[in-house]
Amino acid sequence: MATRRTPNREAVSLRSAYKDLLAREDLLRKLGMARQTILNRRVRLGKGEYPEVESMRNWLRKVGWVMVAEEQWAPKRKAAAVKPKRREG
């Protein structure tokens, strides 16, 4: 019997996972960090400020989250004006 490699739960973006992580009550015990550090992160998140990507990933790994797919981000390309080619002949 083949095993499923995909998780049963729904995957979320890195920022959503980090936001869910900070909402947990047992975070202080699991991370082993100062209470004030976690409270500061919650306040900054409330203001819309997120830490660096590696910092968010490290916190998620410490409490047992796993990355199921690599997030890829790129700036949106502006549509270039296309000039019609002239036919010679």
PDB file of N, CA and C in Angstrom:
ATOM      1  N   MET A   1       0.842  -1.172   0.000  1.00  0.00           N
ATOM      2  CA  MET A   1       0.000   0.000   0.000  1.00  0.00           C
ATOM      3  C   MET A   1       0.891   1.240   0.000  1.00  0.00           C
ATOM      4  N   ALA A   2       0.641   2.149  -0.893  1.00  0.00           N
ATOM      5  CA  ALA A   2       1.419   3.374  -1.000  1.00  0.00           C
ATOM      6  C   ALA A   2       0.984   4.359   0.084  1.00  0.00           C
ATOM      7  N   THR A   3       1.962   5.081   0.606  1.00  0.00           N
ATOM      8  CA  THR A   3       1.642   6.080   1.621  1.00  0.00           C
ATOM      9  C   THR A   3       1.441   7.435   0.969  1.00  0.00           C
ATOM     10  N   ARG A   4       0.589   8.224   1.566  1.00  0.00           N
ATOM     11  CA  ARG A   4       0.356   9.572   1.055  1.00  0.00           C
ATOM     12  C   ARG A   4       1.414  10.499   1.625  1.00  0.00           C
ATOM     13  N   ARG A   5       2.012  11.302   0.772  1.00  0.00           N
ATOM     14  CA  ARG A   5       3.024  12.231   1.224  1.00  0.00           C
ATOM     15  C   ARG A   5       2.434  13.603   1.507  1.00  0.00           C
ATOM     16  N   THR A   6       1.242  13.855   1.032  1.00  0.00           N
ATOM     17  CA  THR A   6       0.622  15.147   1.270  1.00  0.00           C
ATOM     18  C   THR A   6      -0.086  15.121   2.617  1.00  0.00           C
ATOM     19  N   PRO A   7      -0.052  16.237   3.320  1.00  0.00           N
ATOM     20  CA  PRO A   7      -0.716  16.248   4.629  1.00  0.00           C
ATOM     21  C   PRO A   7      -2.228  16.264   4.494  1.00  0.00           C
ATOM     22  N   ASN A   8      -2.903  15.808   5.529  1.00  0.00           N
ATOM     23  CA  ASN A   8      -4.364  15.803   5.533  1.00  0.00           C
ATOM     24  C   ASN A   8      -4.930  17.198   5.751  1.00  0.00           C
ATOM     25  N   ARG A   9      -4.162  18.049   6.390  1.00  0.00           N
ATOM     26  CA  ARG A   9      -4.649  19.400   6.655  1.00  0.00           C
ATOM     27  C   ARG A   9      -4.347  20.308   5.473  1.00  0.00           C
ATOM     28  N   GLU A  10      -5.000  21.422   5.460  1.00  0.00           N
ATOM     29  CA  GLU A  10      -4.849  22.374   4.371  1.00  0.00           C
ATOM     30  C   GLU A  10      -3.567  23.185   4.560  1.00  0.00           C
ATOM     31  N   ALA A  11      -2.786  23.348   3.525  1.00  0.00           N
ATOM     32  CA  ALA A  11      -1.563  24.131   3.586  1.00  0.00           C
ATOM     33  C   ALA A  11      -1.909  25.622   3.502  1.00  0.00           C
ATOM     34  N   VAL A  12      -1.146  26.437   4.199  1.00  0.00           N
ATOM     35  CA  VAL A  12      -1.370  27.876   4.200  1.00  0.00           C
ATOM     36  C   VAL A  12      -0.062  28.577   3.861  1.00  0.00           C
ATOM     37  N   SER A  13      -0.152  29.860   3.568  1.00  0.00           N
ATOM     38  CA  SER A  13       1.048  30.632   3.245  1.00  0.00           C
ATOM     39  C   SER A  13       1.893  30.825   4.501  1.00  0.00           C
ATOM     40  N   LEU A  14       3.118  31.247   4.308  1.00  0.00           N
ATOM     41  CA  LEU A  14       4.033  31.452   5.422  1.00  0.00           C
ATOM     42  C   LEU A  14       3.494  32.493   6.393  1.00  0.00           C
ATOM     43  N   ARG A  15       2.998  33.593   5.879  1.00  0.00           N
ATOM     44  CA  ARG A  15       2.472  34.649   6.746  1.00  0.00           C
ATOM     45  C   ARG A  15       1.234  34.204   7.518  1.00  0.00           C
ATOM     46  N   SER A  16       0.368  33.452   6.869  1.00  0.00           N
ATOM     47  CA  SER A  16      -0.826  32.947   7.560  1.00  0.00           C
ATOM     48  C   SER A  16      -0.447  31.961   8.664  1.00  0.00           C
ATOM     49  N   ALA A  17       0.522  31.106   8.383  1.00  0.00           N
ATOM     50  CA  ALA A  17       0.974  30.138   9.379  1.00  0.00           C
ATOM     51  C   ALA A  17       1.597  30.859  10.575  1.00  0.00           C
ATOM     52  N   TYR A  18       2.381  31.893  10.304  1.00  0.00           N
ATOM     53  CA  TYR A  18       3.018  32.661  11.377  1.00  0.00           C
ATOM     54  C   TYR A  18       1.966  33.371  12.226  1.00  0.00           C
ATOM     55  N   LYS A  19       0.967  33.918  11.565  1.00  0.00           N
ATOM     56  CA  LYS A  19      -0.116  34.606  12.279  1.00  0.00           C
ATOM     57  C   LYS A  19      -0.876  33.616  13.164  1.00  0.00           C
ATOM     58  N   ASP A  20      -1.167  32.426  12.642  1.00  0.00           N
ATOM     59  CA  ASP A  20      -1.833  31.385  13.426  1.00  0.00           C
ATOM     60  C   ASP A  20      -0.974  30.958  14.610  1.00  0.00           C
ATOM     61  N   LEU A  21       0.326  30.875  14.386  1.00  0.00           N
ATOM     62  CA  LEU A  21       1.256  30.479  15.437  1.00  0.00           C
ATOM     63  C   LEU A  21       1.219  31.471  16.594  1.00  0.00           C
ATOM     64  N   LEU A  22       1.252  32.762  16.293  1.00  0.00           N
ATOM     65  CA  LEU A  22       1.254  33.769  17.350  1.00  0.00           C
ATOM     66  C   LEU A  22      -0.064  33.827  18.115  1.00  0.00           C
ATOM     67  N   ALA A  23      -1.127  33.337  17.531  1.00  0.00           N
ATOM     68  CA  ALA A  23      -2.431  33.341  18.203  1.00  0.00           C
ATOM     69  C   ALA A  23      -2.557  32.217  19.228  1.00  0.00           C
ATOM     70  N   ARG A  24      -1.648  31.257  19.191  1.00  0.00           N
ATOM     71  CA  ARG A  24      -1.733  30.112  20.102  1.00  0.00           C
ATOM     72  C   ARG A  24      -1.369  30.507  21.527  1.00  0.00           C
ATOM     73  N   GLU A  25      -2.066  29.940  22.477  1.00  0.00           N
ATOM     74  CA  GLU A  25      -1.823  30.243  23.897  1.00  0.00           C
ATOM     75  C   GLU A  25      -0.594  29.513  24.444  1.00  0.00           C
ATOM     76  N   ASP A  26      -0.293  28.324  23.916  1.00  0.00           N
ATOM     77  CA  ASP A  26       0.815  27.525  24.442  1.00  0.00           C
ATOM     78  C   ASP A  26       2.149  27.842  23.774  1.00  0.00           C
ATOM     79  N   LEU A  27       2.219  28.939  23.063  1.00  0.00           N
ATOM     80  CA  LEU A  27       3.421  29.306  22.315  1.00  0.00           C
ATOM     81  C   LEU A  27       4.610  29.538  23.227  1.00  0.00           C
ATOM     82  N   LEU A  28       4.406  30.187  24.338  1.00  0.00           N
ATOM     83  CA  LEU A  28       5.481  30.521  25.264  1.00  0.00           C
ATOM     84  C   LEU A  28       6.215  29.265  25.731  1.00  0.00           C
ATOM     85  N   ARG A  29       5.463  28.249  26.084  1.00  0.00           N
ATOM     86  CA  ARG A  29       6.053  26.994  26.563  1.00  0.00           C
ATOM     87  C   ARG A  29       6.787  26.266  25.443  1.00  0.00           C
ATOM     88  N   LYS A  30       6.204  26.252  24.253  1.00  0.00           N
ATOM     89  CA  LYS A  30       6.800  25.504  23.148  1.00  0.00           C
ATOM     90  C   LYS A  30       8.078  26.143  22.613  1.00  0.00           C
ATOM     91  N   LEU A  31       8.124  27.468  22.541  1.00  0.00           N
ATOM     92  CA  LEU A  31       9.303  28.150  22.006  1.00  0.00           C
ATOM     93  C   LEU A  31      10.403  28.344  23.040  1.00  0.00           C
ATOM     94  N   GLY A  32      10.026  28.419  24.303  1.00  0.00           N
ATOM     95  CA  GLY A  32      11.022  28.624  25.344  1.00  0.00           C
ATOM     96  C   GLY A  32      11.629  30.022  25.288  1.00  0.00           C
ATOM     97  N   MET A  33      10.845  30.999  24.871  1.00  0.00           N
ATOM     98  CA  MET A  33      11.320  32.381  24.788  1.00  0.00           C
ATOM     99  C   MET A  33      10.644  33.223  25.863  1.00  0.00           C
ATOM    100  N   ALA A  34      11.187  34.417  26.039  1.00  0.00           N
ATOM    101  CA  ALA A  34      10.606  35.335  27.016  1.00  0.00           C
ATOM    102  C   ALA A  34       9.198  35.743  26.574  1.00  0.00           C
ATOM    103  N   ARG A  35       8.335  35.911  27.547  1.00  0.00           N
ATOM    104  CA  ARG A  35       6.949  36.300  27.267  1.00  0.00           C
ATOM    105  C   ARG A  35       6.897  37.635  26.535  1.00  0.00           C
ATOM    106  N   GLN A  36       7.775  38.564  26.925  1.00  0.00           N
ATOM    107  CA  GLN A  36       7.776  39.886  26.314  1.00  0.00           C
ATOM    108  C   GLN A  36       8.137  39.828  24.830  1.00  0.00           C
ATOM    109  N   THR A  37       9.014  38.915  24.447  1.00  0.00           N
ATOM    110  CA  THR A  37       9.390  38.754  23.042  1.00  0.00           C
ATOM    111  C   THR A  37       8.173  38.376  22.208  1.00  0.00           C
ATOM    112  N   ILE A  38       7.404  37.429  22.716  1.00  0.00           N
ATOM    113  CA  ILE A  38       6.219  36.979  21.990  1.00  0.00           C
ATOM    114  C   ILE A  38       5.165  38.079  21.942  1.00  0.00           C
ATOM    115  N   LEU A  39       4.996  38.787  23.048  1.00  0.00           N
ATOM    116  CA  LEU A  39       4.037  39.887  23.056  1.00  0.00           C
ATOM    117  C   LEU A  39       4.434  40.983  22.079  1.00  0.00           C
ATOM    118  N   ASN A  40       5.729  41.279  22.000  1.00  0.00           N
ATOM    119  CA  ASN A  40       6.206  42.285  21.039  1.00  0.00           C
ATOM    120  C   ASN A  40       5.933  41.856  19.606  1.00  0.00           C
ATOM    121  N   ARG A  41       6.130  40.578  19.331  1.00  0.00           N
ATOM    122  CA  ARG A  41       5.858  40.081  17.978  1.00  0.00           C
ATOM    123  C   ARG A  41       4.373  40.185  17.642  1.00  0.00           C
ATOM    124  N   ARG A  42       3.525  39.911  18.631  1.00  0.00           N
ATOM    125  CA  ARG A  42       2.074  40.018  18.405  1.00  0.00           C
ATOM    126  C   ARG A  42       1.668  41.455  18.115  1.00  0.00           C
ATOM    127  N   VAL A  43       2.253  42.397  18.850  1.00  0.00           N
ATOM    128  CA  VAL A  43       1.937  43.810  18.633  1.00  0.00           C
ATOM    129  C   VAL A  43       2.394  44.248  17.246  1.00  0.00           C
ATOM    130  N   ARG A  44       3.599  43.862  16.864  1.00  0.00           N
ATOM    131  CA  ARG A  44       4.111  44.243  15.537  1.00  0.00           C
ATOM    132  C   ARG A  44       3.280  43.619  14.432  1.00  0.00           C
ATOM    133  N   LEU A  45       2.832  42.388  14.639  1.00  0.00           N
ATOM    134  CA  LEU A  45       1.984  41.733  13.647  1.00  0.00           C
ATOM    135  C   LEU A  45       0.653  42.471  13.528  1.00  0.00           C
ATOM    136  N   GLY A  46       0.136  42.949  14.648  1.00  0.00           N
ATOM    137  CA  GLY A  46      -1.104  43.717  14.628  1.00  0.00           C
ATOM    138  C   GLY A  46      -0.973  45.003  13.819  1.00  0.00           C
ATOM    139  N   LYS A  47       0.233  45.531  13.746  1.00  0.00           N
ATOM    140  CA  LYS A  47       0.496  46.734  12.961  1.00  0.00           C
ATOM    141  C   LYS A  47       0.789  46.407  11.501  1.00  0.00           C
ATOM    142  N   GLY A  48       0.815  45.120  11.181  1.00  0.00           N
ATOM    143  CA  GLY A  48       1.083  44.705   9.809  1.00  0.00           C
ATOM    144  C   GLY A  48       2.557  44.509   9.499  1.00  0.00           C
ATOM    145  N   GLU A  49       3.394  44.491  10.525  1.00  0.00           N
ATOM    146  CA  GLU A  49       4.835  44.304  10.335  1.00  0.00           C
ATOM    147  C   GLU A  49       5.186  42.837  10.571  1.00  0.00           C
ATOM    148  N   TYR A  50       5.845  42.232   9.606  1.00  0.00           N
ATOM    149  CA  TYR A  50       6.273  40.848   9.719  1.00  0.00           C
ATOM    150  C   TYR A  50       7.796  40.801   9.826  1.00  0.00           C
ATOM    151  N   PRO A  51       8.345  39.839  10.568  1.00  0.00           N
ATOM    152  CA  PRO A  51       9.799  39.701  10.619  1.00  0.00           C
ATOM    153  C   PRO A  51      10.330  39.112   9.314  1.00  0.00           C
ATOM    154  N   GLU A  52      11.635  38.914   9.259  1.00  0.00           N
ATOM    155  CA  GLU A  52      12.242  38.329   8.072  1.00  0.00           C
ATOM    156  C   GLU A  52      11.728  36.905   7.860  1.00  0.00           C
ATOM    157  N   VAL A  53      11.773  36.467   6.627  1.00  0.00           N
ATOM    158  CA  VAL A  53      11.242  35.150   6.254  1.00  0.00           C
ATOM    159  C   VAL A  53      11.916  34.032   7.061  1.00  0.00           C
ATOM    160  N   GLU A  54      13.239  34.078   7.189  1.00  0.00           N
ATOM    161  CA  GLU A  54      13.942  33.012   7.913  1.00  0.00           C
ATOM    162  C   GLU A  54      13.532  32.965   9.381  1.00  0.00           C
ATOM    163  N   SER A  55      13.279  34.116   9.973  1.00  0.00           N
ATOM    164  CA  SER A  55      12.847  34.162  11.363  1.00  0.00           C
ATOM    165  C   SER A  55      11.481  33.486  11.524  1.00  0.00           C
ATOM    166  N   MET A  56      10.562  33.791  10.610  1.00  0.00           N
ATOM    167  CA  MET A  56       9.241  33.158  10.669  1.00  0.00           C
ATOM    168  C   MET A  56       9.366  31.648  10.476  1.00  0.00           C
ATOM    169  N   ARG A  57      10.189  31.227   9.526  1.00  0.00           N
ATOM    170  CA  ARG A  57      10.367  29.791   9.271  1.00  0.00           C
ATOM    171  C   ARG A  57      10.960  29.088  10.484  1.00  0.00           C
ATOM    172  N   ASN A  58      11.937  29.719  11.145  1.00  0.00           N
ATOM    173  CA  ASN A  58      12.565  29.107  12.314  1.00  0.00           C
ATOM    174  C   ASN A  58      11.568  28.916  13.445  1.00  0.00           C
ATOM    175  N   TRP A  59      10.735  29.906  13.696  1.00  0.00           N
ATOM    176  CA  TRP A  59       9.734  29.788  14.757  1.00  0.00           C
ATOM    177  C   TRP A  59       8.758  28.659  14.438  1.00  0.00           C
ATOM    178  N   LEU A  60       8.334  28.579  13.182  1.00  0.00           N
ATOM    179  CA  LEU A  60       7.384  27.525  12.799  1.00  0.00           C
ATOM    180  C   LEU A  60       8.006  26.140  12.943  1.00  0.00           C
ATOM    181  N   ARG A  61       9.276  26.007  12.558  1.00  0.00           N
ATOM    182  CA  ARG A  61       9.955  24.709  12.693  1.00  0.00           C
ATOM    183  C   ARG A  61      10.078  24.297  14.154  1.00  0.00           C
ATOM    184  N   LYS A  62      10.369  25.266  15.033  1.00  0.00           N
ATOM    185  CA  LYS A  62      10.549  24.956  16.456  1.00  0.00           C
ATOM    186  C   LYS A  62       9.307  24.340  17.083  1.00  0.00           C
ATOM    187  N   VAL A  63       8.143  24.726  16.605  1.00  0.00           N
ATOM    188  CA  VAL A  63       6.909  24.199  17.201  1.00  0.00           C
ATOM    189  C   VAL A  63       6.314  23.044  16.405  1.00  0.00           C
ATOM    190  N   GLY A  64       7.029  22.586  15.365  1.00  0.00           N
ATOM    191  CA  GLY A  64       6.613  21.378  14.680  1.00  0.00           C
ATOM    192  C   GLY A  64       5.917  21.542  13.346  1.00  0.00           C
ATOM    193  N   TRP A  65       5.880  22.748  12.802  1.00  0.00           N
ATOM    194  CA  TRP A  65       5.296  22.934  11.477  1.00  0.00           C
ATOM    195  C   TRP A  65       6.310  22.486  10.430  1.00  0.00           C
ATOM    196  N   VAL A  66       5.819  22.036   9.290  1.00  0.00           N
ATOM    197  CA  VAL A  66       6.690  21.638   8.186  1.00  0.00           C
ATOM    198  C   VAL A  66       6.266  22.375   6.917  1.00  0.00           C
ATOM    199  N   MET A  67       7.256  22.644   6.075  1.00  0.00           N
ATOM    200  CA  MET A  67       6.958  23.287   4.795  1.00  0.00           C
ATOM    201  C   MET A  67       6.551  22.197   3.811  1.00  0.00           C
ATOM    202  N   VAL A  68       5.375  22.318   3.237  1.00  0.00           N
ATOM    203  CA  VAL A  68       4.902  21.299   2.304  1.00  0.00           C
ATOM    204  C   VAL A  68       5.123  21.711   0.855  1.00  0.00           C
ATOM    205  N   ALA A  69       5.365  22.998   0.622  1.00  0.00           N
ATOM    206  CA  ALA A  69       5.658  23.489  -0.721  1.00  0.00           C
ATOM    207  C   ALA A  69       6.452  24.779  -0.593  1.00  0.00           C
ATOM    208  N   GLU A  70       7.399  24.952  -1.454  1.00  0.00           N
ATOM    209  CA  GLU A  70       8.216  26.165  -1.446  1.00  0.00           C
ATOM    210  C   GLU A  70       7.400  27.346  -1.935  1.00  0.00           C
ATOM    211  N   GLU A  71       7.442  28.435  -1.194  1.00  0.00           N
ATOM    212  CA  GLU A  71       6.745  29.640  -1.632  1.00  0.00           C
ATOM    213  C   GLU A  71       7.629  30.386  -2.613  1.00  0.00           C
ATOM    214  N   GLN A  72       7.041  30.812  -3.682  1.00  0.00           N
ATOM    215  CA  GLN A  72       7.779  31.565  -4.683  1.00  0.00           C
ATOM    216  C   GLN A  72       7.074  32.878  -4.935  1.00  0.00           C
ATOM    217  N   TRP A  73       7.818  33.964  -4.811  1.00  0.00           N
ATOM    218  CA  TRP A  73       7.262  35.295  -4.998  1.00  0.00           C
ATOM    219  C   TRP A  73       8.088  36.023  -6.038  1.00  0.00           C
ATOM    220  N   ALA A  74       7.448  36.816  -6.847  1.00  0.00           N
ATOM    221  CA  ALA A  74       8.129  37.615  -7.858  1.00  0.00           C
ATOM    222  C   ALA A  74       7.322  38.883  -8.082  1.00  0.00           C
ATOM    223  N   PRO A  75       8.004  39.967  -8.414  1.00  0.00           N
ATOM    224  CA  PRO A  75       7.239  41.187  -8.697  1.00  0.00           C
ATOM    225  C   PRO A  75       6.409  41.012  -9.954  1.00  0.00           C
ATOM    226  N   LYS A  76       5.270  41.641  -9.958  1.00  0.00           N
ATOM    227  CA  LYS A  76       4.380  41.555 -11.108  1.00  0.00           C
ATOM    228  C   LYS A  76       5.001  42.304 -12.284  1.00  0.00           C
ATOM    229  N   ARG A  77       4.996  41.674 -13.428  1.00  0.00           N
ATOM    230  CA  ARG A  77       5.554  42.312 -14.617  1.00  0.00           C
ATOM    231  C   ARG A  77       4.552  43.270 -15.222  1.00  0.00           C
ATOM    232  N   LYS A  78       5.064  44.394 -15.671  1.00  0.00           N
ATOM    233  CA  LYS A  78       4.197  45.351 -16.346  1.00  0.00           C
ATOM    234  C   LYS A  78       4.032  44.896 -17.789  1.00  0.00           C
ATOM    235  N   ALA A  79       2.841  45.060 -18.300  1.00  0.00           N
ATOM    236  CA  ALA A  79       2.580  44.668 -19.684  1.00  0.00           C
ATOM    237  C   ALA A  79       3.320  45.623 -20.612  1.00  0.00           C
ATOM    238  N   ALA A  80       4.118  45.066 -21.473  1.00  0.00           N
ATOM    239  CA  ALA A  80       4.877  45.879 -22.416  1.00  0.00           C
ATOM    240  C   ALA A  80       4.027  46.155 -23.653  1.00  0.00           C
ATOM    241  N   ALA A  81       4.165  47.352 -24.149  1.00  0.00           N
ATOM    242  CA  ALA A  81       3.438  47.709 -25.370  1.00  0.00           C
ATOM    243  C   ALA A  81       4.098  46.986 -26.541  1.00  0.00           C
ATOM    244  N   VAL A  82       3.313  46.270 -27.279  1.00  0.00           N
ATOM    245  CA  VAL A  82       3.843  45.499 -28.399  1.00  0.00           C
ATOM    246  C   VAL A  82       3.583  46.267 -29.689  1.00  0.00           C
ATOM    247  N   LYS A  83       4.660  46.538 -30.400  1.00  0.00           N
ATOM    248  CA  LYS A  83       4.527  47.246 -31.667  1.00  0.00           C
ATOM    249  C   LYS A  83       4.400  46.209 -32.791  1.00  0.00           C
ATOM    250  N   PRO A  84       3.489  46.434 -33.721  1.00  0.00           N
ATOM    251  CA  PRO A  84       3.362  45.474 -34.820  1.00  0.00           C
ATOM    252  C   PRO A  84       4.599  45.554 -35.717  1.00  0.00           C
ATOM    253  N   LYS A  85       5.003  44.381 -36.183  1.00  0.00           N
ATOM    254  CA  LYS A  85       6.157  44.327 -37.082  1.00  0.00           C
ATOM    255  C   LYS A  85       5.742  44.731 -38.485  1.00  0.00           C
ATOM    256  N   ARG A  86       6.633  45.471 -39.150  1.00  0.00           N
ATOM    257  CA  ARG A  86       6.363  45.867 -40.536  1.00  0.00           C
ATOM    258  C   ARG A  86       6.813  44.756 -41.470  1.00  0.00           C
ATOM    259  N   ARG A  87       6.011  44.542 -42.467  1.00  0.00           N
ATOM    260  CA  ARG A  87       6.385  43.540 -43.460  1.00  0.00           C
ATOM    261  C   ARG A  87       7.200  44.210 -44.554  1.00  0.00           C
ATOM    262  N   GLU A  88       8.258  43.574 -44.878  1.00  0.00           N
ATOM    263  CA  GLU A  88       9.078  44.095 -45.984  1.00  0.00           C
ATOM    264  C   GLU A  88       8.719  43.379 -47.260  1.00  0.00           C
ATOM    265  N   GLY A  89       8.655  44.119 -48.321  1.00  0.00           N
ATOM    266  CA  GLY A  89       8.447  43.446 -49.586  1.00  0.00           C
ATOM    267  C   GLY A  89       7.318  43.868 -50.388  1.00  0.00           C
TER     268      GLY A  89
END
